[in-house]
mmCIF file of C-alpha atoms in Angstrom:
data_model
loop_
_atom_site.group_PDB
_atom_site.id
_atom_site.type_symbol
_atom_site.label_atom_id
_atom_site.label_comp_id
_atom_site.label_asym_id
_atom_site.label_seq_id
_atom_site.Cartn_x
_atom_site.Cartn_y
_atom_site.Cartn_z
ATOM 1 C CA MET A 1 -0.123 -0.019 -0.450
ATOM 2 C CA LYS A 2 1.433 3.385 -0.874
ATOM 3 C CA THR A 3 1.749 6.203 1.684
ATOM 4 C CA ILE A 4 2.840 9.648 1.532
ATOM 5 C CA GLU A 5 6.081 8.786 3.289
ATOM 6 C CA ASN A 6 7.345 6.045 0.511
ATOM 7 C CA GLN A 7 5.665 7.647 -2.509
ATOM 8 C CA PRO A 8 6.602 11.006 -3.109
ATOM 9 C CA GLN A 9 5.312 13.086 -5.834
ATOM 10 C CA ASP A 10 8.446 13.703 -7.082
ATOM 11 C CA GLY A 11 8.297 16.265 -10.032
ATOM 12 C CA GLN A 12 4.995 17.586 -8.854
ATOM 13 C CA PRO A 13 4.552 21.016 -8.588
ATOM 14 C CA ALA A 14 3.584 21.327 -4.798
ATOM 15 C CA LEU A 15 -0.002 22.883 -4.885
ATOM 16 C CA GLU A 16 -0.882 25.943 -3.336
ATOM 17 C CA PHE A 17 -3.763 25.553 -1.132
ATOM 18 C CA PRO A 18 -3.033 28.583 1.710
ATOM 19 C CA GLY A 19 -6.413 27.006 4.103
ATOM 20 C CA LEU A 20 -5.191 23.837 4.134
ATOM 21 C CA SER A 21 -2.407 24.422 6.531
ATOM 22 C CA SER A 22 -4.281 26.233 9.324
ATOM 23 C CA ILE A 23 -6.965 23.177 8.964
ATOM 24 C CA ALA A 24 -3.840 20.942 9.671
ATOM 25 C CA ASN A 25 -2.039 23.182 12.220
ATOM 26 C CA GLU A 26 -5.284 22.767 13.979
ATOM 27 C CA GLU A 27 -4.844 19.096 14.186
ATOM 28 C CA ALA A 28 -1.685 18.940 15.013
ATOM 29 C CA ALA A 29 -2.204 21.588 18.000
ATOM 30 C CA GLU A 30 -5.309 19.722 19.364
ATOM 31 C CA THR A 31 -3.414 16.564 19.176
ATOM 32 C CA VAL A 32 -0.435 17.638 21.033
ATOM 33 C CA GLN A 33 -2.772 19.425 23.735
ATOM 34 C CA LEU A 34 -4.834 15.345 23.605
ATOM 35 C CA GLU A 35 -1.470 14.009 24.368
ATOM 36 C CA ALA A 36 -0.472 16.440 27.026
ATOM 37 C CA ASP A 37 -4.102 15.900 28.573
ATOM 38 C CA ALA A 38 -3.590 12.237 28.637
ATOM 39 C CA GLN A 39 -0.254 12.574 30.096
ATOM 40 C CA ALA A 40 -1.175 14.630 33.027
ATOM 41 C CA GLY A 41 -4.388 12.487 33.239
ATOM 42 C CA ALA A 42 -2.698 9.118 34.041
ATOM 43 C CA GLN A 43 -0.342 10.925 36.145
ATOM 44 C CA ALA A 44 -3.350 11.915 38.438
ATOM 45 C CA GLU A 45 -4.429 8.889 38.226
ATOM 46 C CA ALA A 46 -1.318 6.882 39.313
ATOM 47 C CA ASP A 47 -0.784 9.350 41.895
ATOM 48 C CA ALA A 48 -4.595 9.219 43.369
ATOM 49 C CA ARG A 49 -4.061 5.244 42.837
ATOM 50 C CA ALA A 50 -0.845 5.487 45.560
ATOM 51 C CA GLU A 51 -2.405 7.571 47.392
ATOM 52 C CA ASP A 52 -4.935 5.044 47.958
ATOM 53 C CA ALA A 53 -2.873 2.442 48.240
ATOM 54 C CA THR A 54 -0.736 4.043 50.533
ATOM 55 C CA ALA A 55 -3.784 4.709 52.801
ATOM 56 C CA GLY A 56 -5.402 1.767 52.545
ATOM 57 C CA TRP A 57 -1.690 0.119 54.224
ATOM 58 C CA LEU A 58 -1.829 3.068 56.723
ATOM 59 C CA GLN A 59 -4.835 1.737 58.400
ATOM 60 C CA ALA A 60 -2.957 -2.052 58.673
ATOM 61 C CA VAL A 61 0.210 -0.407 59.915
ATOM 62 C CA ASP A 62 -2.152 1.475 62.220
ATOM 63 C CA VAL A 63 -3.494 -1.573 63.158
ATOM 64 C CA ALA A 64 -0.665 -3.536 63.797
ATOM 65 C CA GLY A 65 1.283 -0.689 65.483
ATOM 66 C CA GLU A 66 -2.030 -0.780 68.095
ATOM 67 C CA ILE A 67 -0.898 -4.409 68.737
ATOM 68 C CA ILE A 68 2.241 -4.234 69.134
ATOM 69 C CA SER A 69 2.033 -1.252 71.499
ATOM 70 C CA ALA A 70 -0.644 -2.673 73.508
ATOM 71 C CA THR A 71 1.678 -5.763 73.863
ATOM 72 C CA TRP A 72 4.976 -4.120 74.787
ATOM 73 C CA GLN A 73 4.077 -0.314 76.206
ATOM 74 C CA SER A 74 7.713 0.854 75.726
ATOM 75 C CA ALA A 75 7.414 0.627 71.739
ATOM 76 C CA ARG A 76 4.486 2.911 71.830
ATOM 77 C CA PRO A 77 6.666 6.244 70.856
ATOM 78 C CA VAL A 78 8.339 4.052 68.013
ATOM 79 C CA TRP A 79 5.249 3.636 66.634
ATOM 80 C CA ASN A 80 5.127 7.387 65.928
ATOM 81 C CA PRO A 81 2.761 8.619 63.125
ATOM 82 C CA PRO A 82 5.616 9.777 60.550
ATOM 83 C CA ALA A 83 7.153 6.310 61.152
ATOM 84 C CA LYS A 84 3.880 4.499 60.295
ATOM 85 C CA GLU A 85 3.494 7.018 57.182
ATOM 86 C CA ARG A 86 6.784 5.848 55.877
ATOM 87 C CA LEU A 87 6.015 2.151 56.605
ATOM 88 C CA ALA A 88 3.036 2.503 54.908
ATOM 89 C CA SER A 89 4.416 3.997 51.878
ATOM 90 C CA ALA A 90 6.936 1.257 51.545
ATOM 91 C CA LEU A 91 4.544 -1.261 51.932
ATOM 92 C CA ALA A 92 2.459 0.769 48.749
ATOM 93 C CA HIS A 93 5.485 0.695 46.944
ATOM 94 C CA CYS A 94 6.484 -2.741 47.424
ATOM 95 C CA ASP A 95 2.724 -3.859 46.782
ATOM 96 C CA GLU A 96 3.121 -1.834 43.387
ATOM 97 C CA VAL A 97 6.386 -4.113 42.565
ATOM 98 C CA TYR A 98 5.885 -7.132 43.375
ATOM 99 C CA GLY A 99 2.204 -6.995 42.614
ATOM 100 C CA TRP A 100 0.782 -7.990 46.002
ATOM 101 C CA GLY A 101 -2.751 -6.893 45.356
ATOM 102 C CA GLY A 102 -3.224 -4.307 47.183
ATOM 103 C CA VAL A 103 -3.631 -4.488 51.338
ATOM 104 C CA GLY A 104 -7.085 -5.932 51.006
ATOM 105 C CA ALA A 105 -5.785 -9.206 49.074
ATOM 106 C CA ILE A 106 -2.375 -9.126 51.616
ATOM 107 C CA MET A 107 -4.700 -8.507 54.853
ATOM 108 C CA SER A 108 -7.269 -11.596 53.800
ATOM 109 C CA HIS A 109 -4.349 -13.930 53.067
ATOM 110 C CA PRO A 110 -5.317 -17.062 55.131
ATOM 111 C CA LEU A 111 -1.488 -17.129 56.711
ATOM 112 C CA LEU A 112 -1.229 -13.457 57.877
ATOM 113 C CA GLY A 113 -5.222 -14.266 59.391
ATOM 114 C CA LEU A 114 -3.830 -17.128 61.134
ATOM 115 C CA ALA A 115 -0.571 -15.025 62.485
ATOM 116 C CA PHE A 116 -2.938 -11.942 63.830
ATOM 117 C CA ALA A 117 -5.453 -14.197 65.904
ATOM 118 C CA ALA A 118 -2.268 -16.645 67.081
ATOM 119 C CA PHE A 119 -0.267 -13.075 67.969
ATOM 120 C CA PRO A 120 -1.907 -12.120 71.335
ATOM 121 C CA LEU A 121 -1.721 -16.426 72.600
ATOM 122 C CA VAL A 122 1.837 -16.172 71.295
ATOM 123 C CA ILE A 123 2.912 -13.546 73.297
ATOM 124 C CA GLY A 124 0.481 -13.992 75.971
ATOM 125 C CA THR A 125 1.737 -17.627 76.272
ATOM 126 C CA ALA A 126 5.472 -16.174 76.285
ATOM 127 C CA LYS A 127 4.566 -14.123 78.792
ATOM 128 C CA ALA A 128 2.974 -16.347 80.934
ATOM 129 C CA VAL A 129 6.139 -18.717 80.646
ATOM 130 C CA ALA A 130 8.133 -15.620 81.397
ATOM 131 C CA GLU A 131 6.605 -14.363 84.681
ATOM 132 C CA GLU A 132 6.561 -18.265 85.693
ATOM 133 C CA ARG A 133 10.292 -18.544 85.244
ATOM 134 C CA ARG A 134 10.294 -15.346 86.758
ATOM 135 C CA GLN A 135 8.189 -16.317 89.650
ATOM 136 C CA ALA A 136 10.292 -19.403 89.993
ATOM 137 C CA ALA A 137 13.231 -18.022 89.953
ATOM 138 C CA VAL A 138 12.198 -15.280 92.544
ATOM 139 C CA ASP A 139 11.010 -18.349 95.042
ATOM 140 C CA VAL A 140 14.505 -19.915 94.772
ATOM 141 C CA GLU A 141 16.136 -17.077 95.358
ATOM 142 C CA ALA A 142 14.104 -16.445 98.330
ATOM 143 C CA LYS A 143 14.517 -19.598 99.293
ATOM 144 C CA GLU A 144 18.535 -19.206 99.218
ATOM 145 C CA VAL A 145 18.500 -16.081 100.933
ATOM 146 C CA LEU A 146 16.179 -17.341 103.270
ATOM 147 C CA LYS A 147 18.137 -20.889 104.457
ATOM 148 C CA PRO A 148 20.842 -19.518 105.979
ATOM 149 C CA THR A 149 18.949 -17.042 108.521
ATOM 150 C CA MET A 150 16.594 -19.740 109.661
ATOM 151 C CA VAL A 151 18.167 -20.182 112.996
ATOM 152 C CA ASP A 152 16.328 -21.118 116.130
ATOM 153 C CA PRO A 153 16.674 -18.861 118.450
ATOM 154 C CA MET A 154 15.278 -21.783 121.349
ATOM 155 C CA ALA A 155 18.657 -23.829 120.147
ATOM 156 C CA THR A 156 21.088 -20.447 119.777
ATOM 157 C CA ALA A 157 20.220 -20.211 123.670
ATOM 158 C CA ALA A 158 21.018 -23.310 124.263
ATOM 159 C CA GLY A 159 24.262 -23.282 122.084
ATOM 160 C CA HIS A 160 22.915 -25.767 119.247
ATOM 161 C CA PRO A 161 25.927 -26.232 117.441
ATOM 162 C CA ALA A 162 23.770 -25.165 114.433
ATOM 163 C CA SER A 163 23.895 -21.577 115.781
ATOM 164 C CA GLN A 164 26.779 -21.365 115.756
ATOM 165 C CA GLY A 165 27.142 -20.847 111.786
ATOM 166 C CA ALA A 166 24.716 -18.784 111.290
ATOM 167 C CA GLU A 167 26.033 -16.088 114.087
ATOM 168 C CA ALA A 168 29.589 -16.434 112.039
ATOM 169 C CA ALA A 169 27.542 -16.014 108.778
ATOM 170 C CA MET B 1 -12.421 23.348 -13.390
ATOM 171 C CA SER B 2 -12.441 26.218 -11.872
ATOM 172 C CA ALA B 3 -15.164 27.373 -8.723
ATOM 173 C CA GLY B 4 -18.356 29.665 -9.746
ATOM 174 C CA THR B 5 -21.835 29.043 -9.854
ATOM 175 C CA GLN B 6 -21.790 27.871 -13.479
ATOM 176 C CA ASN B 7 -20.462 24.782 -12.234
ATOM 177 C CA ARG B 8 -22.975 22.261 -12.769
ATOM 178 C CA ALA B 9 -24.162 20.349 -9.070
ATOM 179 C CA ALA B 10 -22.814 16.964 -9.540
ATOM 180 C CA ILE B 11 -23.804 15.437 -6.294
ATOM 181 C CA TYR B 12 -24.349 11.919 -5.861
ATOM 182 C CA GLY B 13 -25.946 10.251 -3.166
ATOM 183 C CA ILE B 14 -25.899 6.205 -3.350
ATOM 184 C CA VAL B 15 -27.372 3.828 -0.869
ATOM 185 C CA GLY B 16 -28.097 -0.012 -0.246
ATOM 186 C CA LYS B 17 -26.962 -2.221 2.288
ATOM 187 C CA SER B 18 -24.102 -4.458 2.394
ATOM 188 C CA GLY B 19 -23.273 -6.643 -0.883
ATOM 189 C CA SER B 20 -26.239 -5.143 -2.458
ATOM 190 C CA GLY B 21 -24.303 -3.294 -5.291
ATOM 191 C CA LYS B 22 -23.884 0.180 -4.096
ATOM 192 C CA GLY B 23 -20.067 -0.295 -4.145
ATOM 193 C CA LEU B 24 -19.579 -1.381 -7.388
ATOM 194 C CA CYS B 25 -21.486 2.046 -8.613
ATOM 195 C CA VAL B 26 -19.185 3.944 -6.926
ATOM 196 C CA LYS B 27 -15.750 2.172 -7.650
ATOM 197 C CA GLY B 28 -16.957 0.392 -11.071
ATOM 198 C CA GLU B 29 -18.896 2.892 -12.654
ATOM 199 C CA ILE B 30 -18.416 6.883 -11.062
ATOM 200 C CA ILE B 31 -14.448 6.807 -9.734
ATOM 201 C CA LYS B 32 -13.689 4.686 -12.716
ATOM 202 C CA LYS B 33 -15.161 7.426 -15.365
ATOM 203 C CA TRP B 34 -13.533 10.192 -13.413
ATOM 204 C CA ARG B 35 -10.035 11.614 -14.576
ATOM 205 C CA GLY B 36 -9.474 13.982 -11.965
ATOM 206 C CA PRO B 37 -8.057 14.275 -8.738
ATOM 207 C CA ILE B 38 -10.293 12.264 -5.504
ATOM 208 C CA LEU B 39 -9.892 12.576 -1.853
ATOM 209 C CA VAL B 40 -11.684 9.796 0.119
ATOM 210 C CA ALA B 41 -12.920 9.481 3.701
ATOM 211 C CA SER B 42 -12.990 5.710 3.840
ATOM 212 C CA PRO B 43 -13.895 4.661 7.531
ATOM 213 C CA LEU B 44 -13.396 0.788 6.363
ATOM 214 C CA GLU B 45 -10.555 1.072 4.402
ATOM 215 C CA ASP B 46 -9.436 -2.462 5.134
ATOM 216 C CA SER B 47 -12.629 -3.850 3.057
ATOM 217 C CA ASP B 48 -13.659 -1.351 1.010
ATOM 218 C CA ASN B 49 -9.500 -0.575 -0.201
ATOM 219 C CA TYR B 50 -10.281 2.868 -1.658
ATOM 220 C CA THR B 51 -6.230 3.239 -2.296
ATOM 221 C CA GLU B 52 -6.389 0.403 -4.623
ATOM 222 C CA VAL B 53 -9.282 1.387 -6.300
ATOM 223 C CA ILE B 54 -8.036 5.190 -6.965
ATOM 224 C CA LYS B 55 -4.335 4.355 -6.687
ATOM 225 C CA GLY B 56 -3.868 6.771 -4.313
ATOM 226 C CA VAL B 57 -2.014 7.213 -1.082
ATOM 227 C CA VAL B 58 -3.474 6.605 2.148
ATOM 228 C CA CYS B 59 -3.570 8.964 5.227
ATOM 229 C CA ARG B 60 -4.436 8.552 8.952
ATOM 230 C CA SER B 61 -4.530 11.683 9.814
ATOM 231 C CA ILE B 62 -5.694 15.184 8.098
ATOM 232 C CA THR B 63 -2.463 16.488 8.799
ATOM 233 C CA GLU B 64 -1.222 13.894 6.516
ATOM 234 C CA VAL B 65 -3.923 14.922 3.939
ATOM 235 C CA VAL B 66 -2.538 18.103 3.732
ATOM 236 C CA SER B 67 0.811 17.459 3.349
ATOM 237 C CA ALA B 68 -0.053 14.677 0.533
ATOM 238 C CA ILE B 69 -2.207 17.092 -1.007
ATOM 239 C CA GLN B 70 0.356 19.983 -0.543
ATOM 240 C CA ARG B 71 3.346 17.182 -1.779
ATOM 241 C CA GLY B 72 1.259 16.846 -4.783
ATOM 242 C CA HIS B 73 -0.998 13.693 -4.407
ATOM 243 C CA LYS B 74 -4.164 13.883 -5.995
ATOM 244 C CA ARG B 75 -5.350 10.707 -5.094
ATOM 245 C CA VAL B 76 -6.017 10.432 -1.337
ATOM 246 C CA VAL B 77 -7.566 8.283 0.970
ATOM 247 C CA LEU B 78 -8.051 9.248 4.290
ATOM 248 C CA ARG B 79 -8.396 6.387 6.767
ATOM 249 C CA THR B 80 -11.229 7.712 9.113
ATOM 250 C CA GLY B 81 -11.443 7.123 12.593
ATOM 251 C CA GLU B 82 -7.772 5.771 13.928
ATOM 252 C CA PHE B 83 -6.311 7.870 16.747
ATOM 253 C CA THR B 84 -4.035 7.471 19.314
ATOM 254 C CA PRO B 85 -4.736 5.962 22.514
ATOM 255 C CA ALA B 86 -3.294 9.333 24.191
ATOM 256 C CA GLN B 87 -5.925 10.703 21.624
ATOM 257 C CA ILE B 88 -8.494 8.380 22.706
ATOM 258 C CA ALA B 89 -7.451 8.815 26.612
ATOM 259 C CA ALA B 90 -7.989 12.901 26.819
ATOM 260 C CA VAL B 91 -11.419 12.785 25.321
ATOM 261 C CA LYS B 92 -13.995 13.158 27.889
ATOM 262 C CA SER B 93 -16.696 11.134 26.003
ATOM 263 C CA ARG B 94 -18.494 8.762 26.562
ATOM 264 C CA ASP B 95 -17.502 7.713 23.000
ATOM 265 C CA PRO B 96 -14.396 9.116 22.370
ATOM 266 C CA VAL B 97 -13.546 8.220 19.249
ATOM 267 C CA ALA B 98 -16.937 9.069 17.491
ATOM 268 C CA ALA B 99 -16.374 12.586 19.452
ATOM 269 C CA LEU B 100 -12.988 12.383 17.642
ATOM 270 C CA THR B 101 -14.180 11.624 14.414
ATOM 271 C CA LYS B 102 -16.844 14.183 14.227
ATOM 272 C CA ILE B 103 -14.147 16.711 14.258
ATOM 273 C CA GLN B 104 -11.773 14.804 11.733
ATOM 274 C CA PHE B 105 -14.841 14.744 9.531
ATOM 275 C CA ASP B 106 -15.483 18.780 10.006
ATOM 276 C CA ARG B 107 -12.017 19.195 9.180
ATOM 277 C CA PHE B 108 -12.084 16.717 6.081
ATOM 278 C CA CYS B 109 -15.131 18.813 4.884
ATOM 279 C CA ARG B 110 -13.267 22.062 5.053
ATOM 280 C CA ILE B 111 -10.353 20.677 3.030
ATOM 281 C CA ALA B 112 -12.332 19.417 0.589
ATOM 282 C CA TRP B 113 -13.885 22.920 0.656
ATOM 283 C CA GLU B 114 -10.947 23.956 -0.737
ATOM 284 C CA LEU B 115 -9.710 21.401 -3.407
ATOM 285 C CA THR B 116 -11.513 23.102 -6.646
ATOM 286 C CA GLY B 117 -12.671 20.744 -8.973
ATOM 287 C CA TRP B 118 -11.690 17.225 -7.077
ATOM 288 C CA MET B 119 -14.350 14.880 -6.611
ATOM 289 C CA ILE B 120 -14.892 13.709 -2.725
ATOM 290 C CA VAL B 121 -16.045 10.299 -2.013
ATOM 291 C CA VAL B 122 -17.490 9.997 1.662
ATOM 292 C CA GLU B 123 -17.971 6.313 2.814
ATOM 293 C CA GLU B 124 -20.659 4.818 5.794
ATOM 294 C CA LEU B 125 -22.330 8.833 5.522
ATOM 295 C CA SER B 126 -24.231 7.953 8.926
ATOM 296 C CA ARG B 127 -20.432 7.773 10.800
ATOM 297 C CA PHE B 128 -20.134 11.051 10.245
ATOM 298 C CA THR B 129 -23.605 12.150 10.280
ATOM 299 C CA THR B 130 -27.032 11.744 12.087
ATOM 300 C CA ALA B 131 -30.624 12.093 10.437
ATOM 301 C CA SER B 132 -31.034 15.612 12.602
ATOM 302 C CA TRP B 133 -27.266 16.277 12.549
ATOM 303 C CA ALA B 134 -24.230 16.908 10.234
ATOM 304 C CA PRO B 135 -21.502 19.250 10.885
ATOM 305 C CA PRO B 136 -21.621 22.498 9.151
ATOM 306 C CA SER B 137 -19.097 22.125 6.737
ATOM 307 C CA TRP B 138 -20.634 19.115 5.310
ATOM 308 C CA LYS B 139 -23.723 21.156 4.718
ATOM 309 C CA ASN B 140 -21.779 23.952 3.258
ATOM 310 C CA LEU B 141 -19.984 20.987 0.545
ATOM 311 C CA SER B 142 -24.088 19.488 0.018
ATOM 312 C CA THR B 143 -25.322 22.666 -0.334
ATOM 313 C CA ALA B 144 -22.643 25.175 -2.009
ATOM 314 C CA GLY B 145 -20.406 22.203 -3.240
ATOM 315 C CA ARG B 146 -20.991 23.130 -6.916
ATOM 316 C CA HIS B 147 -20.352 27.108 -6.439
ATOM 317 C CA ARG B 148 -16.824 25.114 -5.784
ATOM 318 C CA GLY B 149 -16.658 22.652 -9.094
ATOM 319 C CA LEU B 150 -16.713 20.122 -6.406
ATOM 320 C CA THR B 151 -18.097 16.526 -7.403
ATOM 321 C CA LEU B 152 -19.855 14.965 -4.238
ATOM 322 C CA VAL B 153 -20.386 11.363 -3.944
ATOM 323 C CA GLY B 154 -21.778 10.558 -0.009
ATOM 324 C CA VAL B 155 -22.090 6.464 0.174
ATOM 325 C CA CYS B 156 -24.593 4.923 2.986
ATOM 326 C CA GLN B 157 -26.464 1.692 4.045
ATOM 327 C CA ARG B 158 -28.914 3.448 6.252
ATOM 328 C CA PRO B 159 -30.262 6.267 5.039
ATOM 329 C CA ALA B 160 -32.270 6.914 7.738
ATOM 330 C CA GLN B 161 -29.711 7.390 9.952
ATOM 331 C CA VAL B 162 -28.001 9.848 7.694
ATOM 332 C CA ASP B 163 -28.545 13.856 6.924
ATOM 333 C CA LYS B 164 -31.846 13.843 5.740
ATOM 334 C CA ASP B 165 -30.685 17.362 3.925
ATOM 335 C CA PHE B 166 -27.707 15.564 1.635
ATOM 336 C CA PHE B 167 -30.683 14.068 -0.443
ATOM 337 C CA GLY B 168 -32.185 16.759 -0.897
ATOM 338 C CA ASN B 169 -29.315 18.736 -2.401
ATOM 339 C CA CYS B 170 -28.046 15.263 -4.494
ATOM 340 C CA SER B 171 -28.321 15.508 -8.471
ATOM 341 C CA THR B 172 -28.391 11.701 -8.458
ATOM 342 C CA ILE B 173 -29.882 9.416 -6.122
ATOM 343 C CA ARG B 174 -28.865 5.847 -6.623
ATOM 344 C CA CYS B 175 -30.984 3.431 -3.800
ATOM 345 C CA TYR B 176 -30.040 -0.205 -3.942
ATOM 346 C CA LYS B 177 -31.549 -2.770 -1.641
ATOM 347 C CA VAL B 178 -31.903 -1.451 2.123
ATOM 348 C CA GLY B 179 -32.358 -3.350 4.813
ATOM 349 C CA PHE B 180 -34.963 -1.774 6.890
ATOM 350 C CA GLN B 181 -38.822 -0.707 6.434
ATOM 351 C CA ASN B 182 -37.404 3.023 7.926
ATOM 352 C CA ASP B 183 -34.633 2.796 5.275
ATOM 353 C CA ALA B 184 -36.826 2.377 2.795
ATOM 354 C CA LYS B 185 -39.336 5.051 3.568
ATOM 355 C CA VAL B 186 -37.118 7.802 4.086
ATOM 356 C CA MET B 187 -35.790 6.649 0.162
ATOM 357 C CA ALA B 188 -39.458 6.313 -1.375
ATOM 358 C CA ASN B 189 -39.855 9.925 -0.224
ATOM 359 C CA THR B 190 -36.824 10.928 -2.243
ATOM 360 C CA LEU B 191 -37.120 8.976 -4.906
ATOM 361 C CA PHE B 192 -40.641 9.592 -5.427
ATOM 362 C CA CYS B 193 -41.768 6.148 -5.196
ATOM 363 C CA THR B 194 -43.157 3.774 -2.687
ATOM 364 C CA PRO B 195 -41.389 1.975 0.007
ATOM 365 C CA ALA B 196 -42.459 -1.533 -1.337
ATOM 366 C CA ASP B 197 -40.626 -0.458 -4.763
ATOM 367 C CA ILE B 198 -37.315 -0.154 -2.749
ATOM 368 C CA LEU B 199 -38.047 -3.286 -0.133
ATOM 369 C CA SER B 200 -38.603 -5.674 -3.722
ATOM 370 C CA LEU B 201 -35.517 -4.995 -5.587
ATOM 371 C CA GLU B 202 -33.211 -8.032 -5.916
ATOM 372 C CA GLN B 203 -29.129 -7.644 -5.017
ATOM 373 C CA PHE B 204 -27.287 -5.579 -7.707
ATOM 374 C CA HIS B 205 -31.064 -3.907 -8.808
ATOM 375 C CA TYR B 206 -31.252 -0.021 -8.589
ATOM 376 C CA ILE B 207 -33.469 2.984 -8.353
ATOM 377 C CA GLU B 208 -31.778 6.136 -9.789
ATOM 378 C CA ARG B 209 -33.298 9.198 -9.362
ATOM 379 C CA ASP B 210 -32.251 12.169 -12.166
ATOM 380 C CA VAL B 211 -33.033 15.207 -9.676
ATOM 381 C CA ASP B 212 -32.690 17.372 -12.229
ATOM 382 C CA GLY B 213 -34.629 15.438 -15.083
ATOM 383 C CA ASN B 214 -36.839 14.816 -12.522
ATOM 384 C CA LYS B 215 -36.692 11.292 -13.996
ATOM 385 C CA ASN B 216 -36.261 7.364 -12.498
ATOM 386 C CA ARG B 217 -35.017 4.750 -14.191
ATOM 387 C CA VAL B 218 -34.289 1.332 -12.873
ATOM 388 C CA GLY B 219 -30.861 -0.710 -13.667
ATOM 389 C CA VAL B 220 -28.707 -3.369 -12.522
ATOM 390 C CA ALA B 221 -24.994 -2.851 -11.537
ATOM 391 C CA LYS B 222 -22.467 -4.139 -14.090
ATOM 392 C CA LEU B 223 -20.434 -6.866 -12.482
ATOM 393 C CA PRO B 224 -16.904 -6.512 -13.067
ATOM 394 C CA LYS B 225 -15.253 -9.079 -15.719
ATOM 395 C CA ARG B 226 -13.405 -11.735 -14.739
#
């Protein structure tokens, strides 16, 4: 098929149609404008999408921050708004790059649901075990401390040999 | 040919459903006899293939059409309705291609207006006009094209969906078989016959009205020799 590029009219005098150029210019200007509009529209759409994604992730980070802060009170200052926003923004970027499918898709993943359900149990159990161990250690220590001080005043008075060691200590 | 009121209006309206024979009329009779320059608006160029028929160049935008004409091409086809994704994305309309095509057709007609002595062929008119609407530039062509020494050929399948004024300005109207009663009514009104006359036409058969001579004749399209 002939196109105007591959079939120049060599030898033909260029035709003078003064009115035509302005019509072509109209279209050319409009095309430039439309393409600029399309680019701006696409950018605005991408920005809005990124903003939506970040907002979704921020909600998730807020929830996570609350759970962690409730568990470890001392971590509450660490989970401050600017830090959470940075984390949400990074997660949104990863989501876009790795195609996680959005915060909704991630949050509805069964393993994540399991993790959320298990987290308080694991932490609570760990805390209970730690507390139990701590208590046991305190008890052992108390026994150790109290053991040598258990002196029978009657025996002391009677000059019992058991009281002599205690006095020396 | 020079512009002026002495030019006899040569405006053809060719109507018929797909496969009725109207293509044979336009390509095999009207264009075949024409030795001058031609500009075609072809929305279905893949199947209509006017570029081959007129041995012309194909363009995909108004800018290309203007460039081709200014470079001396005298047989030019515009594939209408082809726009970049960016153009389509930027138009806020339920049907951006239709919206862009309207603008493109207006510019096509304005170009045609400048082309004294040319034949202007517009295929599938219903893609560019409706029964109640046409761009002013098209109205200019169909009402005053003769002053510019233009020969205008408008082709359509659905006359009921085409600018009504167009048929009123034709010097010759040829109607092949149509597919809808509404279309038959419109053409009966235009050709001063009955809708049944139109609906009973067989493939390749037509009724042609010489508007200036106020005469109708019937005929059969000439099939190309194999």
